Amino acid sequence: MTEPDCLFCRIVSGDVPADVVYESDEAIAFRDINPQAPTHVLVIPRKHIATINDLEDGDAGLVGSLYLAAKAIAAAEGIADAGYRAVMNCNEGAGQSVFHIHLHVLGGRALSWPPG
Ligand code: DGP
């Protein structure tokens, strides 16, 4: 299930290049083009889902796979023990700008809370 006009679907298909750091049957992950931390990786499902609000009950395993990917990426990046953030924005008010769900994996520096 892909959307031809979706940037992240085009990264999944290989039409748009990305620095891919992780791939599984359900998900891929690549470095953010505008990194906000020394490690800033986006984990996305291969399946097009616009926002968290569009998730269905059958997507539970898929969402779990995004967090397992984040765990693997954090270990590979050497940020697992120091700490990192895995966060998903939903809709414009929370800062979502690409409407294909993605988990931001951020680490390699101190991260304050709450976010702005
Ligand atoms: P959000 O604002 O939560 O929707 O995050 C979208 C992120 O996507 C943002 O941090 C920048 C990143 N991004 C936008 N366009 C591209 C792109 O073409 N390639 C890559 N690698 N990242 C992108």
XYZ file of N, CA and C and ligand atoms in Angstrom:
371
model
N 0.858 -1.194 0.000
C 0.000 0.000 0.000
C 0.894 1.244 0.000
N 0.975 1.933 -1.135
C 1.802 3.118 -1.224
C 0.985 4.260 -1.810
N 1.450 5.455 -1.556
C 0.814 6.658 -2.105
C 1.840 7.326 -3.016
N 1.529 7.482 -4.303
C 2.525 7.990 -5.237
C 3.059 9.376 -4.891
N 2.256 10.182 -4.223
C 2.687 11.541 -3.893
C 3.352 11.644 -2.525
N 3.515 10.515 -1.856
C 4.077 10.543 -0.498
C 5.599 10.423 -0.565
N 6.295 11.402 0.006
C 7.760 11.409 -0.005
C 8.333 10.129 0.599
N 7.800 9.703 1.731
C 8.394 8.541 2.401
C 8.047 7.247 1.659
N 6.894 7.173 0.996
C 6.628 6.016 0.122
C 7.658 5.979 -1.005
N 8.061 7.135 -1.475
C 9.048 7.187 -2.561
C 10.439 6.809 -2.061
N 10.724 7.053 -0.797
C 11.975 6.549 -0.209
C 11.894 5.025 -0.076
N 10.745 4.512 0.361
C 10.576 3.049 0.467
C 10.800 2.391 -0.893
N 10.269 2.984 -1.935
C 10.370 2.368 -3.269
C 11.745 2.570 -3.899
N 12.535 3.482 -3.330
C 13.861 3.766 -3.877
C 13.869 4.894 -4.891
N 12.712 5.491 -5.155
C 12.641 6.614 -6.103
C 13.369 7.850 -5.570
N 13.345 8.017 -4.261
C 14.042 9.130 -3.610
C 15.163 8.526 -2.757
N 16.400 8.978 -2.952
C 17.506 8.393 -2.190
C 17.460 8.778 -0.715
N 17.986 7.881 0.108
C 18.092 8.156 1.544
C 19.240 7.326 2.092
N 19.765 7.781 3.224
C 20.852 7.076 3.898
C 20.220 6.034 4.827
N 19.947 4.873 4.266
C 19.202 3.828 4.976
C 20.133 3.118 5.950
N 19.678 2.982 7.196
C 20.500 2.336 8.231
C 19.878 1.041 8.744
N 18.657 0.747 8.352
C 17.952 -0.444 8.882
C 16.845 -0.806 7.916
N 16.674 -2.103 7.706
C 15.564 -2.575 6.859
C 15.019 -3.868 7.422
N 13.713 -4.021 7.413
C 13.061 -5.291 7.735
C 11.897 -5.444 6.769
N 11.173 -6.546 6.909
C 10.023 -6.752 6.021
C 8.984 -5.653 6.189
N 8.878 -5.118 7.414
C 7.803 -4.173 7.704
C 8.237 -2.716 7.722
N 9.538 -2.486 7.949
C 9.986 -1.109 8.215
C 11.322 -0.835 7.551
N 11.582 0.449 7.343
C 12.937 0.869 7.005
C 13.251 2.113 7.851
N 14.548 2.390 7.982
C 14.975 3.559 8.740
C 16.119 4.230 8.006
N 16.116 5.549 8.063
C 17.125 6.333 7.335
C 17.416 7.609 8.119
N 18.566 8.214 7.831
C 18.963 9.420 8.561
C 18.113 10.618 8.123
N 17.713 11.407 9.116
C 16.922 12.609 8.848
C 17.770 13.597 8.045
N 17.139 14.242 7.059
C 17.860 15.182 6.196
C 18.248 16.452 6.954
N 17.581 16.706 8.076
C 17.824 17.913 8.873
C 18.009 17.510 10.335
N 19.147 16.858 10.627
C 19.281 16.220 11.946
C 19.265 17.220 13.098
N 18.554 16.826 14.149
C 18.426 17.652 15.360
C 19.290 17.130 16.499
N 20.067 16.113 16.233
C 20.959 15.515 17.230
C 22.009 14.721 16.456
N 23.128 14.365 17.110
C 24.151 13.588 16.398
C 23.592 12.316 15.754
N 22.696 11.639 16.451
C 21.920 10.568 15.809
C 20.489 11.055 15.660
N 20.006 11.077 14.421
C 18.606 11.411 14.166
C 18.169 10.545 12.986
N 17.496 9.472 13.339
C 17.054 8.475 12.353
C 15.527 8.436 12.362
N 14.944 8.275 11.198
C 13.501 8.133 11.070
C 13.180 6.675 10.753
N 12.304 6.083 11.561
C 11.862 4.708 11.330
C 10.446 4.766 10.794
N 10.221 4.162 9.648
C 8.896 4.250 9.016
C 8.423 2.857 8.614
N 7.099 2.653 8.606
C 6.580 1.403 8.048
C 6.636 1.468 6.522
N 6.828 0.333 5.895
C 6.756 0.318 4.428
C 5.336 0.673 3.964
N 4.378 0.282 4.764
C 2.968 0.568 4.452
C 2.671 2.044 4.707
N 1.932 2.655 3.811
C 1.559 4.060 4.001
C 0.451 4.187 5.040
N 0.777 4.896 6.112
C -0.215 5.283 7.129
C 0.068 6.753 7.394
N -0.931 7.609 7.219
C -0.671 9.054 7.234
C -0.312 9.571 8.621
N -1.100 9.203 9.614
C -0.875 9.722 10.970
C -1.198 8.629 11.994
N -0.847 8.879 13.225
C -1.232 7.951 14.303
C -2.747 7.779 14.311
N -3.476 8.828 13.990
C -4.943 8.757 14.011
C -5.496 7.775 12.988
N -4.681 7.398 12.008
C -5.132 6.469 10.962
C -4.772 5.019 11.273
N -4.130 4.779 12.412
C -3.791 3.396 12.776
C -5.057 2.588 13.030
N -4.976 1.320 12.664
C -6.090 0.393 12.907
C -5.613 -0.711 13.843
N -6.553 -1.450 14.412
C -6.194 -2.500 15.374
C -5.175 -3.463 14.775
N -5.302 -3.739 13.496
C -4.402 -4.679 12.840
C -2.983 -4.157 12.671
N -2.773 -2.910 12.972
C -1.427 -2.322 12.845
C -0.611 -2.451 14.129
N -1.158 -3.122 15.129
C -0.453 -3.172 16.427
C 0.939 -3.786 16.277
N 1.040 -4.872 15.559
C 2.349 -5.509 15.380
C 3.297 -4.630 14.598
N 2.749 -3.944 13.624
C 3.568 -3.049 12.802
C 4.164 -1.933 13.653
N 3.354 -1.347 14.503
C 3.856 -0.281 15.380
C 4.913 -0.839 16.334
N 4.680 -2.038 16.836
C 5.690 -2.662 17.685
C 7.007 -2.846 16.946
N 6.912 -3.177 15.676
C 8.140 -3.393 14.889
C 8.934 -2.101 14.741
N 8.261 -0.948 14.757
C 8.978 0.324 14.664
C 9.826 0.537 15.919
N 9.278 0.170 17.080
C 10.042 0.329 18.321
C 11.169 -0.696 18.426
N 10.950 -1.897 17.919
C 12.049 -2.871 17.910
C 13.158 -2.388 16.979
N 12.783 -1.741 15.884
C 13.785 -1.158 14.998
C 14.546 -0.056 15.727
N 13.834 0.792 16.466
C 14.487 1.868 17.225
C 15.499 1.297 18.209
N 15.122 0.216 18.872
C 16.042 -0.438 19.817
C 17.306 -0.902 19.104
N 17.151 -1.538 17.967
C 18.307 -2.041 17.215
C 19.180 -0.888 16.721
N 18.541 0.171 16.269
C 19.289 1.330 15.757
C 20.063 2.003 16.890
N 19.424 2.152 18.043
C 20.104 2.771 19.186
C 21.334 1.965 19.574
N 21.217 0.651 19.552
C 22.377 -0.188 19.881
C 23.472 0.002 18.830
N 23.073 -0.003 17.567
C 24.062 0.123 16.483
C 24.745 1.486 16.495
N 24.010 2.515 16.934
C 24.552 3.879 16.967
C 25.337 4.155 18.242
N 25.283 3.219 19.206
C 26.023 3.392 20.455
C 25.394 4.389 21.410
N 24.069 4.570 21.314
C 23.392 5.545 22.181
C 22.431 4.877 23.159
N 22.363 3.546 23.127
C 21.342 2.853 23.923
C 21.530 3.089 25.420
N 22.759 2.995 25.893
C 22.982 3.103 27.331
C 22.881 4.548 27.814
N 23.402 5.476 27.052
C 23.358 6.885 27.469
C 21.929 7.406 27.474
N 21.121 6.939 26.525
C 19.729 7.355 26.454
C 19.409 8.037 25.143
N 18.195 7.859 24.739
C 17.742 8.414 23.463
C 16.235 8.602 23.535
N 15.698 9.265 22.537
C 14.254 9.494 22.467
C 13.712 8.851 21.202
N 12.548 8.225 21.301
C 11.853 7.662 20.139
C 10.447 8.233 20.170
N 10.171 9.164 19.266
C 8.945 9.948 19.369
C 8.313 10.137 17.998
N 6.983 10.165 17.991
C 6.229 10.333 16.749
C 5.296 11.532 16.891
N 5.389 12.469 15.971
C 4.501 13.625 15.974
C 3.211 13.288 15.228
N 2.099 13.834 15.705
C 0.810 13.585 15.044
C 0.137 14.914 14.700
N 0.060 15.174 13.426
C -0.604 16.355 12.856
C 0.203 17.649 13.081
N -0.215 18.679 12.375
C 0.583 19.910 12.297
C 0.865 20.511 13.668
N -0.124 20.473 14.554
C 0.031 21.107 15.859
C 1.160 20.514 16.677
N 1.511 19.272 16.371
C 2.620 18.609 17.074
C 3.893 18.613 16.248
N 3.838 19.259 15.075
C 5.049 19.378 14.263
C 5.174 18.366 13.142
N 4.119 17.578 12.884
C 4.228 16.619 11.781
C 4.192 17.361 10.444
N 5.182 17.088 9.618
C 5.260 17.739 8.303
C 5.230 16.739 7.160
N 5.522 15.486 7.428
C 5.439 14.434 6.408
C 4.371 13.450 6.873
N 3.356 13.257 6.027
C 2.182 12.512 6.462
C 2.266 11.042 6.049
N 3.290 10.421 6.606
C 3.539 8.970 6.567
C 4.221 8.726 7.905
N 3.585 8.003 8.791
C 4.072 7.962 10.171
C 5.558 7.592 10.241
N 6.233 8.203 11.194
C 7.665 7.966 11.364
C 8.041 8.218 12.806
N 8.881 7.329 13.302
C 9.416 7.451 14.640
C 10.751 8.163 14.536
N 10.873 9.301 15.210
C 12.171 9.976 15.299
C 12.995 9.271 16.380
N 14.184 8.821 16.036
C 15.116 8.265 17.022
C 16.254 9.276 17.157
N 16.304 9.914 18.326
C 17.232 11.020 18.563
C 18.149 10.684 19.723
N 19.447 10.914 19.546
C 20.381 10.673 20.630
C 21.756 11.213 20.296
N 22.655 11.011 21.235
C 24.025 11.488 21.041
C 24.274 12.830 21.686
N 23.252 13.379 22.334
C 23.395 14.609 23.124
C 22.330 14.570 24.210
N 22.454 15.469 25.190
C 21.433 15.562 26.227
C 20.142 16.089 25.603
N 19.031 15.492 25.958
C 17.721 15.889 25.417
C 16.867 16.407 26.566
N 16.381 17.620 26.433
C 15.595 18.211 27.517
C 14.145 17.741 27.446
N 13.445 17.930 28.544
C 12.031 17.589 28.628
C 11.333 18.622 29.488
N 10.154 19.118 29.165
C 9.357 18.727 28.005
C 9.885 19.344 26.723
N 9.559 18.738 25.565
C 9.935 19.333 24.290
C 9.150 20.624 24.065
N 9.627 21.463 23.188
C 8.965 22.736 22.922
C 7.678 22.584 22.161
P 7.954 15.535 11.154
O 8.158 17.000 11.235
O 7.737 14.842 12.511
O 6.885 15.153 10.140
O 9.334 14.940 10.623
C 9.647 14.899 9.279
C 11.129 14.757 9.165
O 11.442 14.327 7.856
C 11.911 16.036 9.396
O 12.712 15.901 10.568
C 12.778 16.199 8.168
C 12.687 14.847 7.506
N 12.710 14.893 6.052
C 11.930 15.654 5.246
N 12.207 15.413 3.959
C 13.197 14.465 3.945
C 13.901 13.801 2.907
O 13.676 14.018 1.712
N 14.845 12.909 3.294
C 15.121 12.643 4.615
N 16.065 11.749 4.864
N 14.461 13.245 5.616
C 13.513 14.142 5.285
